[in-house]
mmCIF file with all atom_site columns, C-alpha atoms in Angstrom:
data_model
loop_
_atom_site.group_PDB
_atom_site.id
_atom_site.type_symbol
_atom_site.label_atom_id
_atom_site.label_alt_id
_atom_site.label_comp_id
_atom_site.label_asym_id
_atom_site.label_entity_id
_atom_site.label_seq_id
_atom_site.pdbx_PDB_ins_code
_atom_site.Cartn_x
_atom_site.Cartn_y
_atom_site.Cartn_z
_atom_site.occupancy
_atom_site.B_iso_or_equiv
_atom_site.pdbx_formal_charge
_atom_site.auth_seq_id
_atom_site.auth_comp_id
_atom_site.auth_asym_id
_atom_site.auth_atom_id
_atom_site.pdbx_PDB_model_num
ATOM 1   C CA . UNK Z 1 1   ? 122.318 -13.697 -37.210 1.00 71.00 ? 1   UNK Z CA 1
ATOM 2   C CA . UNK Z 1 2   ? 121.573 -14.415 -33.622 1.00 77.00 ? 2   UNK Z CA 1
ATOM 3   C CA . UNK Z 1 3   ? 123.416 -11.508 -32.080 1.00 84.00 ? 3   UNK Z CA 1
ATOM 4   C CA . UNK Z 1 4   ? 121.790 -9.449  -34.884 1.00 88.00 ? 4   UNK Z CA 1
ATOM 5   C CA . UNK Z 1 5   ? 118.112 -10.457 -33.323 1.00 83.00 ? 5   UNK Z CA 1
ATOM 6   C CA . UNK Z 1 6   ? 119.143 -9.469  -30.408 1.00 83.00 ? 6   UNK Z CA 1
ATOM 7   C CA . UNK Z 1 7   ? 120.401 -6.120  -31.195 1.00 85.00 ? 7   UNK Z CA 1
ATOM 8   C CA . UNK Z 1 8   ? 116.977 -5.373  -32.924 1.00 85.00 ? 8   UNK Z CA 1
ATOM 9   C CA . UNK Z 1 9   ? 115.018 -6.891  -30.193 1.00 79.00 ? 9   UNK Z CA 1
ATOM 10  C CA . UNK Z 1 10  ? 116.822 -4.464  -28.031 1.00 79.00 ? 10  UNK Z CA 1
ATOM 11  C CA . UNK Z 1 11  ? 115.779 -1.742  -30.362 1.00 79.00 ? 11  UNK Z CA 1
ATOM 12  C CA . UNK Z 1 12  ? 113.028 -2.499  -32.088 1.00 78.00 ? 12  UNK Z CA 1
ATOM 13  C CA . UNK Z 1 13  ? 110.367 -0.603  -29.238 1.00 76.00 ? 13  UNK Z CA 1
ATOM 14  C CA . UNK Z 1 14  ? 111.790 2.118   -28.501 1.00 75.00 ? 14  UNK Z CA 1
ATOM 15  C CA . UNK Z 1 15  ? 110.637 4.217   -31.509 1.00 73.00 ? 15  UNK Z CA 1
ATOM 16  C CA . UNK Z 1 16  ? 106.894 3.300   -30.710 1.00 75.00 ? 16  UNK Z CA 1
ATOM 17  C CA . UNK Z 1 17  ? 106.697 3.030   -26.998 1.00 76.00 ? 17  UNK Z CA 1
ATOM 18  C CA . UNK Z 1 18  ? 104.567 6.869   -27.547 1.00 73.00 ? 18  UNK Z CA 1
ATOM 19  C CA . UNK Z 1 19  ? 102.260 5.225   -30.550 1.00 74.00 ? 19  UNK Z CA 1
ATOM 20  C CA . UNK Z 1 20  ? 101.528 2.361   -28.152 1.00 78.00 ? 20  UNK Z CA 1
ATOM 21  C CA . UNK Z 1 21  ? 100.849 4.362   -24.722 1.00 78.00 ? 21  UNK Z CA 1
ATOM 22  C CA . UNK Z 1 22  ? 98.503  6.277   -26.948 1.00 75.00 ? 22  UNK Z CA 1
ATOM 23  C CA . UNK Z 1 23  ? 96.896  3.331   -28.396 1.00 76.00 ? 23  UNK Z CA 1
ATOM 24  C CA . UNK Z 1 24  ? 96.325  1.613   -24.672 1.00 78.00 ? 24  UNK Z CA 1
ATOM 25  C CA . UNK Z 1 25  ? 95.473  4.730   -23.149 1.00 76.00 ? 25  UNK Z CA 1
ATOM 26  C CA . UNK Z 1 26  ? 92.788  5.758   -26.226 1.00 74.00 ? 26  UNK Z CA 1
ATOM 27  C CA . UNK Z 1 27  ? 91.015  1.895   -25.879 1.00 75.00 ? 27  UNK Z CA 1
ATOM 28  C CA . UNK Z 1 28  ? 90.738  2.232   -21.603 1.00 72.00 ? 28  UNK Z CA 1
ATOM 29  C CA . UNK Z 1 29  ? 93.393  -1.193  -21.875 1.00 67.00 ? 29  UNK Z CA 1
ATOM 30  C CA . UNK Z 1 30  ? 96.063  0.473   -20.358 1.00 61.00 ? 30  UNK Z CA 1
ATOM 31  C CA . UNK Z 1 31  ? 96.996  -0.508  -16.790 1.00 75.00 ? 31  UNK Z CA 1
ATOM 32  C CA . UNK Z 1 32  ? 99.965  2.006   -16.602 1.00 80.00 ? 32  UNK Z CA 1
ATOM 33  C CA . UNK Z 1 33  ? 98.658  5.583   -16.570 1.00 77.00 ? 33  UNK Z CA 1
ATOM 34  C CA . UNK Z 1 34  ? 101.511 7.311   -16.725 1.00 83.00 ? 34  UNK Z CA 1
ATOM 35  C CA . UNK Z 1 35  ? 103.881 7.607   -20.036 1.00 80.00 ? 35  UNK Z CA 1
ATOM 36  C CA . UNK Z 1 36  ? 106.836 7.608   -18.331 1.00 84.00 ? 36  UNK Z CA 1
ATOM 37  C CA . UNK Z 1 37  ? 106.072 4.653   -16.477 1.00 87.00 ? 37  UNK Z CA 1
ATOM 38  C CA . UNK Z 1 38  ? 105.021 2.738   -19.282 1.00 85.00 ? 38  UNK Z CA 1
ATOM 39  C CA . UNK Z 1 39  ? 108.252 3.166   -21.271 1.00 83.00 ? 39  UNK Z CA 1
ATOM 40  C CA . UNK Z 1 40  ? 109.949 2.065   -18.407 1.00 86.00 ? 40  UNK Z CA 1
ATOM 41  C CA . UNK Z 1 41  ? 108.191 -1.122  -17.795 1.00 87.00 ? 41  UNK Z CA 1
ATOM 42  C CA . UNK Z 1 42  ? 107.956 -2.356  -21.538 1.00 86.00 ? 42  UNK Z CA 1
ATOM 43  C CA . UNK Z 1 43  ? 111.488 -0.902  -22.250 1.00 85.00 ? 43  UNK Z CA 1
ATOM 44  C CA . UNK Z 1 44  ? 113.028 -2.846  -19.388 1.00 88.00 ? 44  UNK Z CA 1
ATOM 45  C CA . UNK Z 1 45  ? 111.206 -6.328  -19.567 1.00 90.00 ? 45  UNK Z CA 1
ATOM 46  C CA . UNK Z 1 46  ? 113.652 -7.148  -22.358 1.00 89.00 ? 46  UNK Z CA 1
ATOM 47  C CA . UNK Z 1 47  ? 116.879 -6.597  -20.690 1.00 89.00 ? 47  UNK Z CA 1
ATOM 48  C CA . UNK Z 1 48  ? 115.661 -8.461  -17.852 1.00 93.00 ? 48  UNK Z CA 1
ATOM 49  C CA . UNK Z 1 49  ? 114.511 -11.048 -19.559 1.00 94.00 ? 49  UNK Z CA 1
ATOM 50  C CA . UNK Z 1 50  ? 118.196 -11.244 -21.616 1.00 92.00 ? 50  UNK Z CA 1
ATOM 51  C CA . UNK Z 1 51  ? 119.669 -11.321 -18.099 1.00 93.00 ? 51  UNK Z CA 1
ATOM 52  C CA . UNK Z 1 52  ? 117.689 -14.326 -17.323 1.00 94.00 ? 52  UNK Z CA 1
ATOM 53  C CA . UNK Z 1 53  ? 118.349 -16.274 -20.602 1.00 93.00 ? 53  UNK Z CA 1
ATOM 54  C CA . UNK Z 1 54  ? 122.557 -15.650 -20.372 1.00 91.00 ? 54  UNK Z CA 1
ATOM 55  C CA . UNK Z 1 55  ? 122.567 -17.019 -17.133 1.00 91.00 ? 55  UNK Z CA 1
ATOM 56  C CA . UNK Z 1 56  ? 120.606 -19.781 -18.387 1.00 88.00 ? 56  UNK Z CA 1
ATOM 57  C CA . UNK Z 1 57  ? 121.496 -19.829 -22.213 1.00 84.00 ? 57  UNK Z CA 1
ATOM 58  C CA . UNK Z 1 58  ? 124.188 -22.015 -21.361 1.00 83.00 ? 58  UNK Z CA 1
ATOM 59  C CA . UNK Z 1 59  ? 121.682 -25.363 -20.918 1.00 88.00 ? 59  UNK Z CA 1
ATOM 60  C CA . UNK Z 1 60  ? 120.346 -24.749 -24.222 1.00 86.00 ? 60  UNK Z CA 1
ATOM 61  C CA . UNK Z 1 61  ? 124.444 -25.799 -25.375 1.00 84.00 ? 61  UNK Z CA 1
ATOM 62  C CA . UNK Z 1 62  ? 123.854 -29.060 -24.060 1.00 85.00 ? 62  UNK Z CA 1
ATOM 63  C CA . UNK Z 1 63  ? 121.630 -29.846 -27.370 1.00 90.00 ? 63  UNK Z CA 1
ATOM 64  C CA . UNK Z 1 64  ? 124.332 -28.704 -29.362 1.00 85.00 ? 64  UNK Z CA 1
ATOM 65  C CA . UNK Z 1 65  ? 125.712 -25.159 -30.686 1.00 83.00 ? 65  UNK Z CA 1
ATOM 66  C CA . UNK Z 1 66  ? 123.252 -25.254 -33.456 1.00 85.00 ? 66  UNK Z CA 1
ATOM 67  C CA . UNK Z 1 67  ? 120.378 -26.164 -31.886 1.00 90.00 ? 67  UNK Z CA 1
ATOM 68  C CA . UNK Z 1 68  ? 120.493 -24.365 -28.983 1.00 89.00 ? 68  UNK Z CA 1
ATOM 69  C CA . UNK Z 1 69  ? 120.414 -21.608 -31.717 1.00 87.00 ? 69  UNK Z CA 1
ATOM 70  C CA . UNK Z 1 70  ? 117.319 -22.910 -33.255 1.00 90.00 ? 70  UNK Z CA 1
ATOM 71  C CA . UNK Z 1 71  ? 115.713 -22.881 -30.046 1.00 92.00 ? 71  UNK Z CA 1
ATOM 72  C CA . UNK Z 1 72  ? 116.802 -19.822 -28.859 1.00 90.00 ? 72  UNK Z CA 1
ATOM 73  C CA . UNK Z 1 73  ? 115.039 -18.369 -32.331 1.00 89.00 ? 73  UNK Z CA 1
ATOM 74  C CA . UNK Z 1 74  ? 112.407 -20.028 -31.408 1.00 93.00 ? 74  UNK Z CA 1
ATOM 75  C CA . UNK Z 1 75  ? 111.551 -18.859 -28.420 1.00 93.00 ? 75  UNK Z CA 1
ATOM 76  C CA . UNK Z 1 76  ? 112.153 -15.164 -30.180 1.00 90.00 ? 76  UNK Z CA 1
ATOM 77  C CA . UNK Z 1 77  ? 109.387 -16.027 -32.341 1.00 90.00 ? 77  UNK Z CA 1
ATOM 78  C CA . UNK Z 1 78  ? 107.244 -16.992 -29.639 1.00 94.00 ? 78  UNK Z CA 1
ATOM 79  C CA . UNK Z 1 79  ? 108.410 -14.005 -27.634 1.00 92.00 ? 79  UNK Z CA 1
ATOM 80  C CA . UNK Z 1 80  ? 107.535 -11.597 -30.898 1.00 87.00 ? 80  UNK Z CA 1
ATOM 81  C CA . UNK Z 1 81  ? 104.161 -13.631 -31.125 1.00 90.00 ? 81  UNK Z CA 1
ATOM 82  C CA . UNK Z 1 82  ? 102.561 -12.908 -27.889 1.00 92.00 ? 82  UNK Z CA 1
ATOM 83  C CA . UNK Z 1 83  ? 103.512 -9.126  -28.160 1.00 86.00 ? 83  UNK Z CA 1
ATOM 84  C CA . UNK Z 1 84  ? 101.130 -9.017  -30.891 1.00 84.00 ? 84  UNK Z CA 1
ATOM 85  C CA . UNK Z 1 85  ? 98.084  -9.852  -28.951 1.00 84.00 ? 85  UNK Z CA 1
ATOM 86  C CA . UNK Z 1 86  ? 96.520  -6.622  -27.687 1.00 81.00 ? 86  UNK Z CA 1
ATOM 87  C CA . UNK Z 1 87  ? 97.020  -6.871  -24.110 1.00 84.00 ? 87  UNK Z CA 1
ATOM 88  C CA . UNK Z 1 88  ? 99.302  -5.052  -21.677 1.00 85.00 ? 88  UNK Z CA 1
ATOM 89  C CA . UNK Z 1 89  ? 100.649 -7.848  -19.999 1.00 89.00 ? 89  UNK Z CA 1
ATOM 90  C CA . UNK Z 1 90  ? 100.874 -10.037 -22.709 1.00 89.00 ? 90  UNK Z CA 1
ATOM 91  C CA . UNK Z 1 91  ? 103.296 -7.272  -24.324 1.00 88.00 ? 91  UNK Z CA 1
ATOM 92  C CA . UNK Z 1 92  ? 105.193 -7.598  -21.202 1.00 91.00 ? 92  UNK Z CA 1
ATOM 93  C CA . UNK Z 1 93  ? 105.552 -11.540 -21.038 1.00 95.00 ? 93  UNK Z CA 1
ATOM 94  C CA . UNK Z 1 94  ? 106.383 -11.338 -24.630 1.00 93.00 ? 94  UNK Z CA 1
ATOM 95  C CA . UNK Z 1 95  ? 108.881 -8.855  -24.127 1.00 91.00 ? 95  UNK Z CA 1
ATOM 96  C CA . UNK Z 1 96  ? 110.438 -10.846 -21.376 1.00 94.00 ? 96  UNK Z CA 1
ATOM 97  C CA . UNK Z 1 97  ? 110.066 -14.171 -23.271 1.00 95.00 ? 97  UNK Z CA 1
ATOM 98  C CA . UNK Z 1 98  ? 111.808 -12.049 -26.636 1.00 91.00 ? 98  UNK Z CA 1
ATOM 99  C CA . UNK Z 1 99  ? 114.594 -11.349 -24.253 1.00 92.00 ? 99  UNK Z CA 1
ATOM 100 C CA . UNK Z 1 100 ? 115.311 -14.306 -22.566 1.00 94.00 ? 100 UNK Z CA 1
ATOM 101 C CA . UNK Z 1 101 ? 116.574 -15.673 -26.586 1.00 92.00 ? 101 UNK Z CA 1
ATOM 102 C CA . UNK Z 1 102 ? 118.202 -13.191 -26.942 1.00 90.00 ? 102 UNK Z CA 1
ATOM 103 C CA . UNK Z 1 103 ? 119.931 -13.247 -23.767 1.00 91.00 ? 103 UNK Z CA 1
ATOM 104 C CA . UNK Z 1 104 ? 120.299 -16.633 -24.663 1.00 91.00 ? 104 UNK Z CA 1
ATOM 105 C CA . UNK Z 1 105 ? 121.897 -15.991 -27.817 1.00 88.00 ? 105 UNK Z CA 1
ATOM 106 C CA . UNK Z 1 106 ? 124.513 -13.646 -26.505 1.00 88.00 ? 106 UNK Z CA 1
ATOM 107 C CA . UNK Z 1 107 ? 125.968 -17.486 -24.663 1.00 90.00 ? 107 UNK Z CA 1
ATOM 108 C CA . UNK Z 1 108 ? 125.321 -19.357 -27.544 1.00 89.00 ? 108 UNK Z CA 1
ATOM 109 C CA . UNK Z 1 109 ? 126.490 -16.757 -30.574 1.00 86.00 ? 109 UNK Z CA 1
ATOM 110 C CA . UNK Z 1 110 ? 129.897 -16.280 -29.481 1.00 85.00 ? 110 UNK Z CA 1
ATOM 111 C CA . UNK Z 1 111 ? 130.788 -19.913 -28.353 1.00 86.00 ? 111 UNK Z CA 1
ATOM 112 C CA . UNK Z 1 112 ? 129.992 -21.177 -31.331 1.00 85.00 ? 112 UNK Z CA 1
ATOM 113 C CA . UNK Z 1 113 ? 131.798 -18.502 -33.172 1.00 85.00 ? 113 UNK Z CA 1
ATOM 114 C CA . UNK Z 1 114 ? 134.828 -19.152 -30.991 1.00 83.00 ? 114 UNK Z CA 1
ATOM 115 C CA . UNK Z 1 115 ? 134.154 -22.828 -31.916 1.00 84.00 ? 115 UNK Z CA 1
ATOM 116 C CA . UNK Z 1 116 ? 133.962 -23.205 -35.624 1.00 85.00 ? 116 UNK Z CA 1
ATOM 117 C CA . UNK Z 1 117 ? 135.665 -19.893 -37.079 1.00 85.00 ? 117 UNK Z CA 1
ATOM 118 C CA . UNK Z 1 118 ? 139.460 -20.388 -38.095 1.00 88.00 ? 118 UNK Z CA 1
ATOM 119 C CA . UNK Z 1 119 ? 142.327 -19.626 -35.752 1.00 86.00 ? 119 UNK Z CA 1
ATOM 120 C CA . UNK Z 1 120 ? 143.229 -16.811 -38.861 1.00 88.00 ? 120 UNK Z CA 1
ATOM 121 C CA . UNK Z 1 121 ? 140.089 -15.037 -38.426 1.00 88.00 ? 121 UNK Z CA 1
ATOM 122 C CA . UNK Z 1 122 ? 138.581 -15.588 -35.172 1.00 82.00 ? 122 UNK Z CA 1
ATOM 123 C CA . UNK Z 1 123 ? 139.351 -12.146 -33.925 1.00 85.00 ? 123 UNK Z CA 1
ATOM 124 C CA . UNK Z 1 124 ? 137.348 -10.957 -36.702 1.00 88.00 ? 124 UNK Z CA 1
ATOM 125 C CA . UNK Z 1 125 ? 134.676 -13.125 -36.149 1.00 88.00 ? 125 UNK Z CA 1
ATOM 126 C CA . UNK Z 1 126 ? 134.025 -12.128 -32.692 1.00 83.00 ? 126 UNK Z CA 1
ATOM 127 C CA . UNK Z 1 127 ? 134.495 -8.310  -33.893 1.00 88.00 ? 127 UNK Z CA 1
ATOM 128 C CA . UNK Z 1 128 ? 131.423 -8.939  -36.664 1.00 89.00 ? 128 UNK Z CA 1
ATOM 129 C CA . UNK Z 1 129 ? 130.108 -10.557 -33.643 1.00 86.00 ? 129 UNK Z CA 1
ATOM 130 C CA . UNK Z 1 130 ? 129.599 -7.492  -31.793 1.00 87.00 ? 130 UNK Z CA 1
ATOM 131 C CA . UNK Z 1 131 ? 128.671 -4.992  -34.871 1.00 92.00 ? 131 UNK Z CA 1
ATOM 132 C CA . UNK Z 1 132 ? 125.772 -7.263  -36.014 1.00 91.00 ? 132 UNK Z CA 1
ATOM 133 C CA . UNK Z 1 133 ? 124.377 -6.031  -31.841 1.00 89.00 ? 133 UNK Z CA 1
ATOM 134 C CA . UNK Z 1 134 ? 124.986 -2.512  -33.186 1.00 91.00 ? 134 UNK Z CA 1
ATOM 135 C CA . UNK Z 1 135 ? 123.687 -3.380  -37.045 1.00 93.00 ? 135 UNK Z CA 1
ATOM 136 C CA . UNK Z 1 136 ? 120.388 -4.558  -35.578 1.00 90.00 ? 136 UNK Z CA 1
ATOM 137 C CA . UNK Z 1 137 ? 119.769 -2.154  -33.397 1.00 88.00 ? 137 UNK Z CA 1
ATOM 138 C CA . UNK Z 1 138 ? 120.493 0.438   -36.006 1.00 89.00 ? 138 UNK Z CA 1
ATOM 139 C CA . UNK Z 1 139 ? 117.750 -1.631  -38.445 1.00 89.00 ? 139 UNK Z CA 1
ATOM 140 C CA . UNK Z 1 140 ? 115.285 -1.301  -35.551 1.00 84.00 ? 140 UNK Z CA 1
ATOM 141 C CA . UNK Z 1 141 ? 115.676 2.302   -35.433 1.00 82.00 ? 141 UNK Z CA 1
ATOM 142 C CA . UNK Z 1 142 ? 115.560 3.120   -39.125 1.00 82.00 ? 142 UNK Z CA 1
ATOM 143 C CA . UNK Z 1 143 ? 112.066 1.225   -39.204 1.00 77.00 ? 143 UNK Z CA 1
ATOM 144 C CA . UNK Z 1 144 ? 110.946 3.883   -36.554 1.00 72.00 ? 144 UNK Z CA 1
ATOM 145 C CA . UNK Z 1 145 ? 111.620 6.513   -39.922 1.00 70.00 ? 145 UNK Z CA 1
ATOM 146 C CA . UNK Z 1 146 ? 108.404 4.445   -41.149 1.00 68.00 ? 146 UNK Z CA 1
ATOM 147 C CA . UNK Z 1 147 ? 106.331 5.848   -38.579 1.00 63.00 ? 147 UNK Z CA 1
ATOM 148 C CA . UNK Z 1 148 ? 104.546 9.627   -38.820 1.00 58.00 ? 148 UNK Z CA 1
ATOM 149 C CA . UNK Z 1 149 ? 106.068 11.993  -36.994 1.00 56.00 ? 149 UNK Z CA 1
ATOM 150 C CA . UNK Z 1 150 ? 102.913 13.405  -35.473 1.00 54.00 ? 150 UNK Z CA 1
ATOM 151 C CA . UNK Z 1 151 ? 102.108 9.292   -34.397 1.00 54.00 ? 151 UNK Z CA 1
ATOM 152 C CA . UNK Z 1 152 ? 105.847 9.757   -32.596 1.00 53.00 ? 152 UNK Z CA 1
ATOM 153 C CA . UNK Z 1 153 ? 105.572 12.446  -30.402 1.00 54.00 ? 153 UNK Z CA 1
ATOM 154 C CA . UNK Z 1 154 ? 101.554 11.354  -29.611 1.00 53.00 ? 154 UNK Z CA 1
ATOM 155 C CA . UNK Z 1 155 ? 100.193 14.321  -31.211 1.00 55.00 ? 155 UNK Z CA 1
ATOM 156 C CA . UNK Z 1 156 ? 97.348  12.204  -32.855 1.00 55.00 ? 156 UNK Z CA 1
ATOM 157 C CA . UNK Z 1 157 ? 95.117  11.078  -30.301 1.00 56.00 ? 157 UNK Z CA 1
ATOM 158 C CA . UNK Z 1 158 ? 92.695  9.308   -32.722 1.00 57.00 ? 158 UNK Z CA 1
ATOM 159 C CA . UNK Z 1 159 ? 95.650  6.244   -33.325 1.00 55.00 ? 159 UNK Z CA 1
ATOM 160 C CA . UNK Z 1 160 ? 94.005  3.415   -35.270 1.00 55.00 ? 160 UNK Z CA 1
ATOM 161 C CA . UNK Z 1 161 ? 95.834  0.346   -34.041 1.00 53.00 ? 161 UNK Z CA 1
ATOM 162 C CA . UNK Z 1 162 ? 95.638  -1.406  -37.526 1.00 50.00 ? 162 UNK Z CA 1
ATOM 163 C CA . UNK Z 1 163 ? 98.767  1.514   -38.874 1.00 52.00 ? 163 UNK Z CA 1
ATOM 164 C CA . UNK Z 1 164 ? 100.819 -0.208  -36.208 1.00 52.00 ? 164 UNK Z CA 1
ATOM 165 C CA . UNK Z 1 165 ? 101.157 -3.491  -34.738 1.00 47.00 ? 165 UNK Z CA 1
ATOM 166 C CA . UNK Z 1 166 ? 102.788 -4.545  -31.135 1.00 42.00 ? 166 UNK Z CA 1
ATOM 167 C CA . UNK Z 1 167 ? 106.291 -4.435  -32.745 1.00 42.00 ? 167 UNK Z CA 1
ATOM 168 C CA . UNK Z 1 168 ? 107.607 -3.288  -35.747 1.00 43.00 ? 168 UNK Z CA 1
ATOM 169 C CA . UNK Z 1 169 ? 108.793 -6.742  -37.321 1.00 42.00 ? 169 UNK Z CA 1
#
């Protein structure tokens, strides 16, 4: 399941980054003018935070496979949370805080795979492993099917920010 978050937390903005540059840009919050620019800074925050939490994802094994897990999930949920609060930079500390667990996860997932699966099907294991990354960020991107088409391409300039929230969870 972890590797699975982080797969859709990979994905999961990409659909809407338009929706929200619109959104910012029609309530004078946004800081980043440009739509270009804007993808690239909230697309980005979560890899870098990832990067961050596997080089440190490791500590969070000294509490234990499964609770570094918990943990890690946790901090996801925290991550998600303050994306939700209307406010450019939050969505960017969010993001970053979203990717550190997952980055995290990517240590923690496959150790404890490698740890606990049977010799017969280990190989497996860290196979599904790898296509729950792919699943999730295949989920993310069928929820962006949800969304208008004209809200997509930022056709609609009159957006009303209760259709869509920060993320799509």
């Amino acid at each position: 399941l972890g590797m699975f978050q982080f797969g859709y937390g990979m994905g999961m903005f990409n659909n809407f980054v338009p929706i929200m540059f619109k959104i910012y840009e029609n309530s004078n919050a946004n800081v980043i003018a440009d739509s270009e620019t804007f993808n690239s800074v909230v697309t980005t925050s979560v890899p870098l935070g990832a990067a961050i939490g596997s080089f440190t994802g490791g500590l969070l094994t000294s509490i234990g496979r499964r609770n570094g897990a918990f943990v890690a999930s946790v901090i996801i949920a925290v991550g998600a949370g303050v994306t939700m609060v209307f406010n450019f930079y939050a969505l960017i500390i969010g993001r970053l805080i979203l990717g550190y667990g997952c980055g995290a996860f990517s240590v923690i997932s496959p150790l404890f795979i490698s740890e606990t699966s049977p010799v017969e099907v280990a190989g497996a294991m860290g196979a599904l492993n790898q296509f729950m990354v792919t699943f999730g960020i295949m989920i993310s991107y069928f929820f962006g099917f949800l969304a208008p088409i004209k809200y997509i391409k930022g056709q609609e300039d009159n957006i009303d920010p209760a259709i869509f929230t920060t993320q799509s969870w």
